[in-house]
Amino acid sequence: MSNATMLSLQPPFSAEEYSVRLASVQQSMVKEQLDILIITEPENIYYMTGYQTVGAPEVQALMVAKDGNMYFLTRKLEVTNAYRSNLKDKVEVYADYESGIHKLCSVLLQNSPDAKVAGLEFKSRRLTSEQRHLLETTLPYSFVDCSNLIPRLRLIKSRAEIAIMKRAAEICTSGVKAGLASKVHMTESQIAGNVYKAMCDQGGEYPAYPPFICAGRNGCIGHYTGSGHTTLREGEVLFLEIGGCFERYHAAMMRTCFVGTKLPSVLAKVEAAILKAMETASALLKPGAIAKDVDKAARQVLEEVPGAMSLRSGYSIGIGFYTDWGEAEHFRMDPGSLQVLEENMVLHLIPWVQLPEFGGVGISDTVIVTASGAKSLFQECAPRKIALIPPSERRPFGPEESSRVRRVLNLEATPLERI
């Protein structure tokens, strides 16, 4: 790709949108009495600039001065990614043979020599304790923990962000529909492949989490990521949790299938309870509501059915890079959360149940908090019910299939035993 082509790429939002974000950060910096803010979390860098790369394990940092001036440091290989951002010529680089953290100290001293108080993301997953120690002992700054400064702003989505997340929801819907079209005897990997293809065909990007495709009791395994030899069998549940991604923003949905001609009574009862919990929570998702109160209302409904509910009934969702599409560390609904809901928060609402004899059962939605309650982000949503997958006779092994193949596939084992 030529430099001219790269220069033609545009960040995902308008200059006005980024100006509003910068102004909000400056206001927060004034409250914290900061001279400089050092940002190392990729999601926060992306929020402020549109810059993205999967090369984040290397040192990279965005600096915001109190006067609004921004400058950025990244590895030389990654500098081309700055062409699709609002950074342009505000980028400093270091070579592979140089120390990124020492270069960061040098850049800060050169560009902000008069700074006295610096905000730093103490909870950053991209800055090691050794690197933070070097910053604190090398630079003549007093450091303040600003781990939540930008995430607080990210919780309230703008109209432009919501528009992009609606596009992510369309992509998610395509993936969910592909998952619902699964057939008995398909492997979890085959189902995941169909989900990926459907979302990519709609212009989807790689999601921060893989699709969670869980056959049978594998749905009771936390964040289970599937296998190439576990197959979907008659009488089993297929649990799907899928996140569509567009411009690094996500929308997610859980759906559940059952391989059979009729739902067992326990699944029918759980389905009804989950839908009632969704309706109950959705009605309460208004500005001013306390997160734990909404969670309690949903949890009380699900206590009427067997199984264990998730530790939380919802969480903020948005920007994500290969670790999480959620923003749960900044806002979640659980029994202990005293956080207050605000208009235009976007949440993944997930009252779901784990049944030991079947697996995970979930019917979720990504919703916007409005004055009248939750509003779904999905224009076209997969039906809120447990779908039925037609059963079929197991195809017997032919004489050409050896016992070794039988052991590898282990089709006669229970789902948990196949792991």
PDB file of C-alpha atoms in Angstrom, residues 11 87 104 116 210 212 230 386:
ATOM      1  CA  PRO A  11     -10.566   7.747  11.277  1.00  0.00           C
ATOM      2  CA  LEU A  87      -2.604  11.981  15.003  1.00  0.00           C
ATOM      3  CA  LEU A 104       8.868   7.317  26.248  1.00  0.00           C
ATOM      4  CA  LYS A 116       4.641  18.599  37.295  1.00  0.00           C
ATOM      5  CA  PRO A 210     -14.200 -15.467  19.632  1.00  0.00           C
ATOM      6  CA  PHE A 212     -18.651 -18.932  22.114  1.00  0.00           C
ATOM      7  CA  THR A 230     -16.801 -32.134  19.859  1.00  0.00           C
ATOM      8  CA  ILE A 386     -34.881 -21.583  22.296  1.00  0.00           C
TER       9      ILE A 386
END
